[in-house]
Short mmCIF file of C-alpha atoms in Angstrom, two decimals:
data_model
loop_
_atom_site.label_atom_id
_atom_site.label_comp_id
_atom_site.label_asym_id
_atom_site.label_seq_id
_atom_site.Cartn_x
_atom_site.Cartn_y
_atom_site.Cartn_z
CA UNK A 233 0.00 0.00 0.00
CA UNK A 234 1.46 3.27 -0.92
CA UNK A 235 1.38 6.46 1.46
CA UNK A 236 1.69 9.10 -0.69
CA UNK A 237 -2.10 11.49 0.20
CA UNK A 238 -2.49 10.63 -4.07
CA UNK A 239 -2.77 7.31 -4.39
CA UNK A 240 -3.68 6.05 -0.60
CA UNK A 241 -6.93 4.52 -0.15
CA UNK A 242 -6.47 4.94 3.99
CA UNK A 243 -5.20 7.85 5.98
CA UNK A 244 -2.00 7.38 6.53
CA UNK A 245 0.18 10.32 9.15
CA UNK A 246 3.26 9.98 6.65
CA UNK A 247 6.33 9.92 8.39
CA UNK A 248 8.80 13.03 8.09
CA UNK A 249 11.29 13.35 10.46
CA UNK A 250 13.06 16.46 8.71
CA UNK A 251 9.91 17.99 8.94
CA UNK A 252 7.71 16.45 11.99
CA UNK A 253 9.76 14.98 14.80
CA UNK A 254 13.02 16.56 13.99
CA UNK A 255 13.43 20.29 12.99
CA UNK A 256 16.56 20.38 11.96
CA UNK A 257 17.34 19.75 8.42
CA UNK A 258 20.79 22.11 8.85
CA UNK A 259 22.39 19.06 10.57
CA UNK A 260 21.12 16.97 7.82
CA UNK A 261 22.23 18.69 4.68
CA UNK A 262 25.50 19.39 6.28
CA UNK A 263 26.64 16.00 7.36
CA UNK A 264 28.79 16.01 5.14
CA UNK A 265 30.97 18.38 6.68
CA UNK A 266 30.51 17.34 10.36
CA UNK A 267 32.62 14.80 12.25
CA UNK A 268 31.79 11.34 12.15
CA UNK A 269 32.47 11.52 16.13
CA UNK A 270 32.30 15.03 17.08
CA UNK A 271 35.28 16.25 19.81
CA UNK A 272 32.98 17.96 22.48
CA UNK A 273 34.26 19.17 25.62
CA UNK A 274 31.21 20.35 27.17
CA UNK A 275 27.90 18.37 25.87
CA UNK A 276 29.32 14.94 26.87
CA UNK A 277 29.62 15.77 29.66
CA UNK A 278 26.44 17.70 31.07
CA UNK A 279 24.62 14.14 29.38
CA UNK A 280 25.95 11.64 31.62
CA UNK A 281 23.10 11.81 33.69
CA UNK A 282 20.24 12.64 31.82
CA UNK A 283 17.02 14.70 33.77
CA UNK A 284 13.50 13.41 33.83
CA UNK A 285 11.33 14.01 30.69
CA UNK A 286 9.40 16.96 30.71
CA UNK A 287 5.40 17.00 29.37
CA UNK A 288 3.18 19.63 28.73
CA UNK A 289 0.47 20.83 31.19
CA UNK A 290 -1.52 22.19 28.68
CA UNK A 291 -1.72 25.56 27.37
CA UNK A 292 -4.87 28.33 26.81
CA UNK A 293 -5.18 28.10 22.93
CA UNK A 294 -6.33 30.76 21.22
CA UNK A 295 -9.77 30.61 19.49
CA UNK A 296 -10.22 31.02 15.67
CA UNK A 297 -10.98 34.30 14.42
CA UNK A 298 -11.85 33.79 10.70
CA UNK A 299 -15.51 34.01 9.82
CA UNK A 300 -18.31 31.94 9.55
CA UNK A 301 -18.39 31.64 5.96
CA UNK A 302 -14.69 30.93 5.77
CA UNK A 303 -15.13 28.04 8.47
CA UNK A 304 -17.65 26.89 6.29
CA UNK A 305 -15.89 26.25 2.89
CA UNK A 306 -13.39 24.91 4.89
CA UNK A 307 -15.50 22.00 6.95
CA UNK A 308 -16.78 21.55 3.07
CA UNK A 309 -13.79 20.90 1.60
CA UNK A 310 -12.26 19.19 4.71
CA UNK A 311 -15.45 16.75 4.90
CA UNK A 312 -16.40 16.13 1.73
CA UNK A 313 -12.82 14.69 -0.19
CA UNK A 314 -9.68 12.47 0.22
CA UNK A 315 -6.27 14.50 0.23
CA UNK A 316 -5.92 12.55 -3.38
CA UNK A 317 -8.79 14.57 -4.90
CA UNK A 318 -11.38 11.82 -4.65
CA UNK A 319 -14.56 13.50 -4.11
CA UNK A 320 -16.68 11.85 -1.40
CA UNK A 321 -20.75 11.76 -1.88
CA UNK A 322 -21.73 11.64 1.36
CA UNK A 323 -21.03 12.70 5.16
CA UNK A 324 -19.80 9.95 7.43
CA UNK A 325 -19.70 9.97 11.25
CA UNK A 326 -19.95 8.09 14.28
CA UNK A 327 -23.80 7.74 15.04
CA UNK A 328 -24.75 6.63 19.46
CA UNK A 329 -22.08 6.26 21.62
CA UNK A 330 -18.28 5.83 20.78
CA UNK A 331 -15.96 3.57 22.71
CA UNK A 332 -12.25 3.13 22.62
CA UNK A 333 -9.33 0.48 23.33
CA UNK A 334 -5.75 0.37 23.08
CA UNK A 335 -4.32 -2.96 22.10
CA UNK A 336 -0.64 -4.08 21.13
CA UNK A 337 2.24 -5.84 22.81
CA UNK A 338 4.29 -3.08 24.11
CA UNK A 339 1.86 -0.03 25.08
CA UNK A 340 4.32 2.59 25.63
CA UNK A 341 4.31 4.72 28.97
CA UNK A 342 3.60 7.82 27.55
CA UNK A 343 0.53 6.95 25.19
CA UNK A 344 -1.54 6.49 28.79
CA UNK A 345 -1.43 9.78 30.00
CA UNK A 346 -1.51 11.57 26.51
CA UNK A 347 -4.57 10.23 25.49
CA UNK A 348 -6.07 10.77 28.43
CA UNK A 349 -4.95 13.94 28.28
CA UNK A 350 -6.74 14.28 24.42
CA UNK A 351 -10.00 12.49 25.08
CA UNK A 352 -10.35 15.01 27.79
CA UNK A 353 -10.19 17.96 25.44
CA UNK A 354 -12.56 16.39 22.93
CA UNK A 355 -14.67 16.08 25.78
CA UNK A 356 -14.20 19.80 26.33
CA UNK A 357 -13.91 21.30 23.65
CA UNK A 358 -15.68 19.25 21.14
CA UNK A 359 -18.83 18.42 22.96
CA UNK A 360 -17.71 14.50 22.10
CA UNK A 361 -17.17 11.99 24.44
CA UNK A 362 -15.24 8.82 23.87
CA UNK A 363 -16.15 5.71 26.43
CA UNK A 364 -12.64 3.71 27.09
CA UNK A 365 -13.06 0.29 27.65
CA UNK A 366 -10.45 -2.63 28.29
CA UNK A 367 -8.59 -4.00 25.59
CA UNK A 368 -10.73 -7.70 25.10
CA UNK A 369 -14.08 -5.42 24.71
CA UNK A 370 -15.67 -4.88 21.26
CA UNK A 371 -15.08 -0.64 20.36
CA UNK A 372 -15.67 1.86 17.94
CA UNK A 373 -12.01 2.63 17.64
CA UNK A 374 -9.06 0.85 18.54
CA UNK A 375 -5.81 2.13 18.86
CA UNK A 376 -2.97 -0.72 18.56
CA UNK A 377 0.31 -0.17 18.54
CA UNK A 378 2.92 -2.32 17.26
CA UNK A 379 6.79 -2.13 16.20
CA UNK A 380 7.48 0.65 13.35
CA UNK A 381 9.21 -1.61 11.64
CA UNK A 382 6.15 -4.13 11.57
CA UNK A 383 4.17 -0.97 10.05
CA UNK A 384 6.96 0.27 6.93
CA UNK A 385 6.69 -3.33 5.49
CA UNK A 386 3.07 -3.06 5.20
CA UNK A 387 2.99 0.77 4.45
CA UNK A 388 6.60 2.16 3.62
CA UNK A 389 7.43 5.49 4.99
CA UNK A 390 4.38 5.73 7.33
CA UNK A 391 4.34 7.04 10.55
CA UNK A 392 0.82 5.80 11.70
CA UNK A 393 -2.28 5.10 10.11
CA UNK A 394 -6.09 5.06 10.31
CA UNK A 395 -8.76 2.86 8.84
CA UNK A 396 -11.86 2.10 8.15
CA UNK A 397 -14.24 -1.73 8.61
CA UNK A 398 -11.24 -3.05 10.75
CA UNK A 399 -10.37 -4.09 14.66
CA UNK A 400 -6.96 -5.04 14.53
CA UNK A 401 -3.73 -5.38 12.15
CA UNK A 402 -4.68 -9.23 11.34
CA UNK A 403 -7.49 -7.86 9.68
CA UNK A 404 -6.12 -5.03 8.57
CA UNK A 405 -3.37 -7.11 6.63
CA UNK A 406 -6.15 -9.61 5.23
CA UNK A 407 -8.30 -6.63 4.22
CA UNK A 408 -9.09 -6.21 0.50
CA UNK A 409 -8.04 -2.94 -1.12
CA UNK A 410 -11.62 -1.65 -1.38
CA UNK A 411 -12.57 -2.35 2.17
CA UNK A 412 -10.16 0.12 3.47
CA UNK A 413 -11.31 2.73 1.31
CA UNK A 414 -13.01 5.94 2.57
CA UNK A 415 -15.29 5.88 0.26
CA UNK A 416 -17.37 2.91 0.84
CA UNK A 417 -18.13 3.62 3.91
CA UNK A 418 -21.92 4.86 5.16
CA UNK A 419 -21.41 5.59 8.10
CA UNK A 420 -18.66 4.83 10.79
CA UNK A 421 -19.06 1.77 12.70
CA UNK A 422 -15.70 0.26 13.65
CA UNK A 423 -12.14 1.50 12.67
CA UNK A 424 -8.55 0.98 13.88
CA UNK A 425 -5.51 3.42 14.54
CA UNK A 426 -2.15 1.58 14.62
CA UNK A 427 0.90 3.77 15.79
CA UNK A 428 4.41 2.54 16.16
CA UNK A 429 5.91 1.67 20.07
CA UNK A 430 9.01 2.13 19.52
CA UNK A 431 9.37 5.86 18.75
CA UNK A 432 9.69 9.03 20.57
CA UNK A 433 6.98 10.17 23.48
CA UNK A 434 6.45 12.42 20.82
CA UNK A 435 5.79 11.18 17.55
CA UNK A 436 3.41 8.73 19.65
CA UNK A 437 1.37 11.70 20.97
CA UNK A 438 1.01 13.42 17.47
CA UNK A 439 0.09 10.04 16.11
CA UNK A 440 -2.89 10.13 18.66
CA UNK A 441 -4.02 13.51 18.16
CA UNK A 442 -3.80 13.51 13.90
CA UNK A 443 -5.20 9.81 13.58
CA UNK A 444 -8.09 10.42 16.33
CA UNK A 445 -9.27 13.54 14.37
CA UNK A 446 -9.54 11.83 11.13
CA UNK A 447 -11.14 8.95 12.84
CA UNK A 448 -13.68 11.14 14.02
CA UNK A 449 -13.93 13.89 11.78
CA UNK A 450 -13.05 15.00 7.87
CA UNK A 451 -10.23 12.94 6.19
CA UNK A 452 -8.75 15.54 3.82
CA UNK A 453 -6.39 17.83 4.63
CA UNK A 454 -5.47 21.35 2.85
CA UNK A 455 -2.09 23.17 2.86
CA UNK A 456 -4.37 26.45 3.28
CA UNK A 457 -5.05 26.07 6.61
CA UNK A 458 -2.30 27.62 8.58
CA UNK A 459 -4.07 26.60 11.92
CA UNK A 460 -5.09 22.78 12.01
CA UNK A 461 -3.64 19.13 12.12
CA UNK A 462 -5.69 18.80 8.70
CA UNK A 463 -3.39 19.85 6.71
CA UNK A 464 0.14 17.82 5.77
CA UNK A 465 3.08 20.63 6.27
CA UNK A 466 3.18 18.71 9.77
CA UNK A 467 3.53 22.09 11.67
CA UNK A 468 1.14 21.59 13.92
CA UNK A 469 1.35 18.76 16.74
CA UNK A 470 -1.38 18.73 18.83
CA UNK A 471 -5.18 19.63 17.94
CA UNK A 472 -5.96 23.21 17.40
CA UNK A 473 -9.15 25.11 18.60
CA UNK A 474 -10.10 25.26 14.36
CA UNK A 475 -9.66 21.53 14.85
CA UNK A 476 -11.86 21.24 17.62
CA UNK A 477 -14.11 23.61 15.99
CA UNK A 478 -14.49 21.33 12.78
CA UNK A 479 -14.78 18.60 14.95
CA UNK A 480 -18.02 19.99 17.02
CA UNK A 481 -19.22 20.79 13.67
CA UNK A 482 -19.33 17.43 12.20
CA UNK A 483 -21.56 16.16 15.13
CA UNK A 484 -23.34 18.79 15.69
CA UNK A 485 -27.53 17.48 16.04
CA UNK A 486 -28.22 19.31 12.68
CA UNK A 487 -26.08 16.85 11.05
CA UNK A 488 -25.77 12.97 10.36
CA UNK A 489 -24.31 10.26 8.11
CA UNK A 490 -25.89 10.12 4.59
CA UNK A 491 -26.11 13.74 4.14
CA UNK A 492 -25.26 15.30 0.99
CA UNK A 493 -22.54 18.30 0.15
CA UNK A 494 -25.35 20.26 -1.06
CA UNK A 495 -27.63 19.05 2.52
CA UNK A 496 -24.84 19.84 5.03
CA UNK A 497 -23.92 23.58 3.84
CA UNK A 498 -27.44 24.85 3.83
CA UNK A 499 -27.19 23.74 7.37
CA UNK A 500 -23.94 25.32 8.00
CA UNK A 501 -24.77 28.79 8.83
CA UNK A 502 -27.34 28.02 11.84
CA UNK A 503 -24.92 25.80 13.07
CA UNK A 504 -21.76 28.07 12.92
CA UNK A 505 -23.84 30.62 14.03
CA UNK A 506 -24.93 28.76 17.37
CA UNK A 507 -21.27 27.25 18.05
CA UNK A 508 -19.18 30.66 17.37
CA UNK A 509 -21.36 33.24 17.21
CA UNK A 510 -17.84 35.62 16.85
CA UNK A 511 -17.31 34.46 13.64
CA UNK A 512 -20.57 36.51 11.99
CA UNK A 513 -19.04 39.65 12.44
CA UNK A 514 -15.95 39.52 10.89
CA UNK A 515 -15.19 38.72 7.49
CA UNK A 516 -11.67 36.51 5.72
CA UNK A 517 -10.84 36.78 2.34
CA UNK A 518 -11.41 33.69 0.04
CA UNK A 519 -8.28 31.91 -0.59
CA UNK A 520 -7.80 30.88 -4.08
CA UNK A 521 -8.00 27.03 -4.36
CA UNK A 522 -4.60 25.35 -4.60
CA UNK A 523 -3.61 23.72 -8.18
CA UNK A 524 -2.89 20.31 -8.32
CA UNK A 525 0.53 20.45 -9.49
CA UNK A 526 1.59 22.64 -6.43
CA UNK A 527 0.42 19.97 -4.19
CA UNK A 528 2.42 17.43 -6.06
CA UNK A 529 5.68 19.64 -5.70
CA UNK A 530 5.47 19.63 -2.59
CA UNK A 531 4.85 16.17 -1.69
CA UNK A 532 8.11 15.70 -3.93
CA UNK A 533 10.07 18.21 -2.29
CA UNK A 534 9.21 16.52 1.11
CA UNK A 535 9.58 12.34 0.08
CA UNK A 536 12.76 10.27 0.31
CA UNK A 537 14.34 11.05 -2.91
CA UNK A 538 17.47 12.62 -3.98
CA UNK A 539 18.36 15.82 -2.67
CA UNK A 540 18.42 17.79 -6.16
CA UNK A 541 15.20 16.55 -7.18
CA UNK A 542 13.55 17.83 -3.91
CA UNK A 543 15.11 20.57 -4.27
CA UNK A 544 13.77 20.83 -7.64
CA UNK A 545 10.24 20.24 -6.84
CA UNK A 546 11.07 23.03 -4.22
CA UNK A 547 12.12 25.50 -6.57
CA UNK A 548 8.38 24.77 -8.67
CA UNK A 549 6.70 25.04 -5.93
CA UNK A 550 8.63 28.52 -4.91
CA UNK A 551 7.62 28.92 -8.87
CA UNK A 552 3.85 28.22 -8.25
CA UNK A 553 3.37 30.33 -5.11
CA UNK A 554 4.98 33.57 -6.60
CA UNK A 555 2.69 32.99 -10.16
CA UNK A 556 -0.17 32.93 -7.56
CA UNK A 557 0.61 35.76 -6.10
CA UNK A 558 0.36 34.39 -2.69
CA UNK A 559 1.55 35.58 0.72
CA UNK A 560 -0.12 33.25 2.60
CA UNK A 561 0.91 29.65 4.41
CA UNK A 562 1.81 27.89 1.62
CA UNK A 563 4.04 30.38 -0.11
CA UNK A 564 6.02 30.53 3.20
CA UNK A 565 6.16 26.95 3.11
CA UNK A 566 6.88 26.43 -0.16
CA UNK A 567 9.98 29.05 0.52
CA UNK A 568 10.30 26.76 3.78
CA UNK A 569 11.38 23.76 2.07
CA UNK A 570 13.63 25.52 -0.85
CA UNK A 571 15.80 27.05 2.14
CA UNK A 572 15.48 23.81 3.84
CA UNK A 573 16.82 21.54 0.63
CA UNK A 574 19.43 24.59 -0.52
CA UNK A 575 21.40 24.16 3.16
CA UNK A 576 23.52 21.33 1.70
CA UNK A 577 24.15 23.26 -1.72
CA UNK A 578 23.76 26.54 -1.70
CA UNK A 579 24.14 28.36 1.57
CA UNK A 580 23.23 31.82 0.22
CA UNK A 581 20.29 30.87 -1.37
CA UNK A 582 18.81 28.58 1.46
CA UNK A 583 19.37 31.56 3.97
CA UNK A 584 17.57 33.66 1.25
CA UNK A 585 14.61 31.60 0.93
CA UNK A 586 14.48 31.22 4.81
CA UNK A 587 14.72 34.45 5.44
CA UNK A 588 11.67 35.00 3.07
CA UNK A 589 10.07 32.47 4.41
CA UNK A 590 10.45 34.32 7.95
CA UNK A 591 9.02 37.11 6.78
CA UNK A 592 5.77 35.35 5.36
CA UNK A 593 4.97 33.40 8.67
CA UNK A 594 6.08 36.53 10.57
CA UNK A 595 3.54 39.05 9.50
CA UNK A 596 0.28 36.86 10.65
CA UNK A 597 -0.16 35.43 14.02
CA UNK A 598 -1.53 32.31 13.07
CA UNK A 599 1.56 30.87 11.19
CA UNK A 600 3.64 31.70 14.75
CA UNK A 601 4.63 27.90 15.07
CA UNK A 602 5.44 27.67 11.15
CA UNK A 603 8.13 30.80 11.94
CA UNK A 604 9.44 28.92 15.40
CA UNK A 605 10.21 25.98 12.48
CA UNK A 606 12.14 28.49 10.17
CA UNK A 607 13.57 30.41 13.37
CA UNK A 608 15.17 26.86 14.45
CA UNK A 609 16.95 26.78 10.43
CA UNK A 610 18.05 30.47 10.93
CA UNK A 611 19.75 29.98 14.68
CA UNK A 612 21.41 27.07 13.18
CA UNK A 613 22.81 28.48 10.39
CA UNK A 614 23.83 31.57 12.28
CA UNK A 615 25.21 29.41 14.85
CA UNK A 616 27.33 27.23 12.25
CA UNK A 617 29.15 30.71 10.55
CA UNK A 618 29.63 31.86 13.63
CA UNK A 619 27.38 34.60 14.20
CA UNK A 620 26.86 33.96 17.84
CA UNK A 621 24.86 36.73 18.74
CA UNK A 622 22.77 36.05 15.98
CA UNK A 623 21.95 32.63 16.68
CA UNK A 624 21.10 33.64 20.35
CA UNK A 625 18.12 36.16 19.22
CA UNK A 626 16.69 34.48 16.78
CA UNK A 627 16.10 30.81 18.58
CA UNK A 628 15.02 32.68 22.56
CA UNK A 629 12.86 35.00 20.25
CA UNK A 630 11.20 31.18 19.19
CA UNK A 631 11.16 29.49 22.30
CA UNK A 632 7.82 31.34 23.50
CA UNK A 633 5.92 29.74 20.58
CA UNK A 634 7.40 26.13 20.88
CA UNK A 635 6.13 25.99 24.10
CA UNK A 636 3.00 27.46 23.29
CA UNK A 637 2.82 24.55 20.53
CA UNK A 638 3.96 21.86 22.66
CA UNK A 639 6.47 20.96 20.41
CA UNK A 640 9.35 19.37 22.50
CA UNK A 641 11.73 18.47 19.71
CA UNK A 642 11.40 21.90 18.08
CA UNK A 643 11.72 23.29 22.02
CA UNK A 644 14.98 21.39 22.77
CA UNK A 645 16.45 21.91 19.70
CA UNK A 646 16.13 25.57 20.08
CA UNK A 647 17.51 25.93 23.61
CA UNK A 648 19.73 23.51 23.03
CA UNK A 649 21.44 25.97 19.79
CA UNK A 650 20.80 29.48 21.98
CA UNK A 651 23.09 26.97 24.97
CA UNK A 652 25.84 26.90 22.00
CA UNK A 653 25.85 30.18 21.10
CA UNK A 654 25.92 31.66 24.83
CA UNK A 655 29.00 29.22 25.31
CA UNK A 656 30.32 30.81 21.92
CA UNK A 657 29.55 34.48 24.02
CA UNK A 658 31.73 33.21 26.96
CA UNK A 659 28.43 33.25 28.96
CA UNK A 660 28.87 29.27 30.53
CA UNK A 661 26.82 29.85 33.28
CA UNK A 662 24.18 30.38 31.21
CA UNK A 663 24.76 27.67 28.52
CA UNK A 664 24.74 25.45 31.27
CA UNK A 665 21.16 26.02 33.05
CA UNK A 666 19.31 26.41 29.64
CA UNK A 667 20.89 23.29 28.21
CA UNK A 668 20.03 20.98 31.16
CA UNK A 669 16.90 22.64 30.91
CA UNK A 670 16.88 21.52 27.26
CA UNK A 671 17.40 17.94 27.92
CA UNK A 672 13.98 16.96 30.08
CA UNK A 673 12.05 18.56 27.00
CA UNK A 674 14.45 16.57 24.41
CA UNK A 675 13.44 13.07 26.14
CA UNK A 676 10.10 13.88 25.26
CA UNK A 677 10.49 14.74 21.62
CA UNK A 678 13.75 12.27 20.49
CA UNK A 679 12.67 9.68 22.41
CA UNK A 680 15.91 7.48 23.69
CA UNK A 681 18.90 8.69 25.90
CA UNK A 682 20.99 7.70 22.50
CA UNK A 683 18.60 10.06 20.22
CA UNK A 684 19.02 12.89 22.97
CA UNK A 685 22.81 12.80 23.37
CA UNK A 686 23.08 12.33 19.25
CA UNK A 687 21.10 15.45 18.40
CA UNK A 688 22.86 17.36 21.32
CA UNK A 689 26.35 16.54 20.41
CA UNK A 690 24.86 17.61 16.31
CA UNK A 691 23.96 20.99 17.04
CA UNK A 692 26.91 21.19 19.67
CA UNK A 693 29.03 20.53 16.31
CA UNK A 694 27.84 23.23 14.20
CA UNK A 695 29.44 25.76 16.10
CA UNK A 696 32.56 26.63 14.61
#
């Protein structure tokens, strides 16, 4: 079964670790030039003994402020396709109650507490509430997790995946190809998440939150949104209030499996109306739709291949955005990825397209996260020509929205480069406290002590 959001008849979370679980891309491109086995006097040895883990206690998110009728064409075109352009006829949903399980050999710790943590807020937030029962009852959804490597020979380059008319990963791998298709399904009876056990805290968690939305909620995703899980630049780790928003929507009384595109929007506006009554007095402009062949680039620029050829796909994206004339999220990431894929090539031109990339996310405060991602390219690459001072500003000005994010890999990461560069300003004292500081929150979003001390001692090696 292929992954790629063209051709995949499930919804699969495809797995990106330059651009999901690891945010740093500079170490990657320039391997090259670093040490095989880096000469550190000062990283070693703070990592002998590494802290606790650190998790998030939750943060106050900040509501959506587009309009009504902009919420609308979005729940439309989130609810009512596959991210390959297959058009779907009807609305599908959980109808009655909606019980959950967690299955698999090796439950990790931190998948407990997390999804506790998230069927809480759907509770909350969502207005639905998800029964858990023990793992040999009958459920609605159930999440098993098994090895990683057990899931990339069944679906290569896949990071965790959801699907329809199945209970378990027997049946999933004894499924015909049309049974795990999204489109012949009525309405949602029984499906199964399966999520790897062996990665980071991290990765797990996103896994939950992505996979549990789609299970519940609209299966497409759109690069326009520059505030949701639903769309696949991967920005975004945990559900957002527009998620929670579309998810309220979908089961909102008015509204039930069966129903028509045409059926469900002339029932939109009463039911925006009633669930965020703010967004009838303001008004966001229509985005223009996104061609086909952008989408493609992208998904180029961001597989496996050769480094030129992303790059290349990169560059026609970059192409696409400009012709466009957009200055939204997807020209900033499309800019994103060209400075990104230019590190290992062309230094001028990758801190070019970052720094345009900067400026894009910069100027609206819903891409904040998106410019903590580019922030964390720009510290690094400041950091590795020795602009210490630099490097410092730009990745503290970032930390705020990391946090805010809950983005531990992106948060350590950071810290751990503005710890490099205050070493690099003879401030030790300093370096010291925030990298410790760094390594609790690293735990969480590498994964093992080996993944921690191997990304340290990476950015530790960039600085000149």
């Amino acid at each position: 079964m292929k992954t790629d959001p063209r051709t995949a008849p499930t919804k699969p979370r495809v797995f990106r670790p330059a651009f999901g679980l690891l945010s740093l891309s500079l170490l990657a491109a320039c391997a090259t030039t670093l040490p095989q086995h880096p000469h550190l006097t000062r990283a070693p040895a703070m990592m002998l003994d590494l802290p606790p883990m650190k998790v998030f206690s939750g943060t106050v998110p900040r509501q959506t402020t587009r309009s009504n009728a902009s919420l609308a064409r979005d729940f439309l075109d989130l609810s009512f396709a596959l991210e390959n352009g297959t058009p779907l006829a009807q609305m599908t949903r959980f109808e009655g109650p909606i019980t959950l399980r967690v299955t698999g050999a090796h439950p990790p710790i931190s998948l407990g507490p997390d999804l506790a943590a998230l069927l809480r807020r759907l509770d909350q937030e969502a207005g639905i509430k998800i029964t858990r029962v023990s793992a040999h009852s009958s459920a609605s959804i159930t999440i098993e997790t098994l090895p990683h490597g057990e899931l990339a020979r069944r679906a290569p380059n896949t990071a965790c995946i959801v699907a329809p008319n199945v209970s378990d990963w027997g049946e999933f791998k004894r499924a015909r190809r049309q049974n795990l298709s999204w489109t012949q399904v009525d309405t949602r009876t029984r499906l199964a998440i399966f999520i790897p056990d062996d990665v980071a805290p991290q990765e797990i968690r996103d896994c939950l939150h992505e996979e549990l939305a789609q299970a519940l909620g609209p299966l497409n995703d759109l690069y326009r949104l520059a505030d949701s899980v639903y769309n696949d630049d991967n920005i975004h780790s945990v559900l957002t209030p527009f998620d929670m928003l579309m998810l309220k929507v979908t089961y909102a009384p008015e509204l039930q499996s069966g129903m028509t595109r045409a059926e469900v929007a002339a029932r939109l506006p009463a039911i925006l109306k009633r669930l965020h009554p703010a967004g009838e007095a303001v008004q966001t402009p229509i985005q223009s739709p996104t061609p086909r062949a952008w989408t493609d680039h992208v998904i180029d620029a961001m597989s496996a291949g050769p480094i030129p050829a992303r790059k290349a796909a990169a560059d026609s994206a970059v192409a696409i955005a400009r012709a466009q004339g957009w200055d939204d999220t997807r020209a900033g990431f499309s800019w994103f990825l060209l400075g990104r894929l230019a590190l290992s090539s062309d230094r001028a031109l990758a801190h070019s397209a970052l720094t345009q990339a900067a400026h894009i996310y910069g100027a609206h405060p819903e891409t904040r996260f998106h410019a903590a991602h580019v922030a964390m390219q720009l510290s690094a690459l400041a950091l590795a020509e020795g602009q210490d001072q630099a490097a410092y500003e730009i990745a503290a000005r970032a930390i705020p929205a990391a946090t805010e994010a809950e983005n531990a890999a992106l948060l350590a990461s950071l810290m751990l480069t503005e710890a490099e560069a205050l070493d690099a300003m003879g401030r030790s004292g300093d370096a010291r406290a925030l990298r410790l500081d760094s390594l609790g929150w690293a735990r969480y979003g590498f994964g093992s002590d080996a993944m921690v001390r191997a990304r340290a001692a990476e950015i530790a090696a960039l600085a000149p």
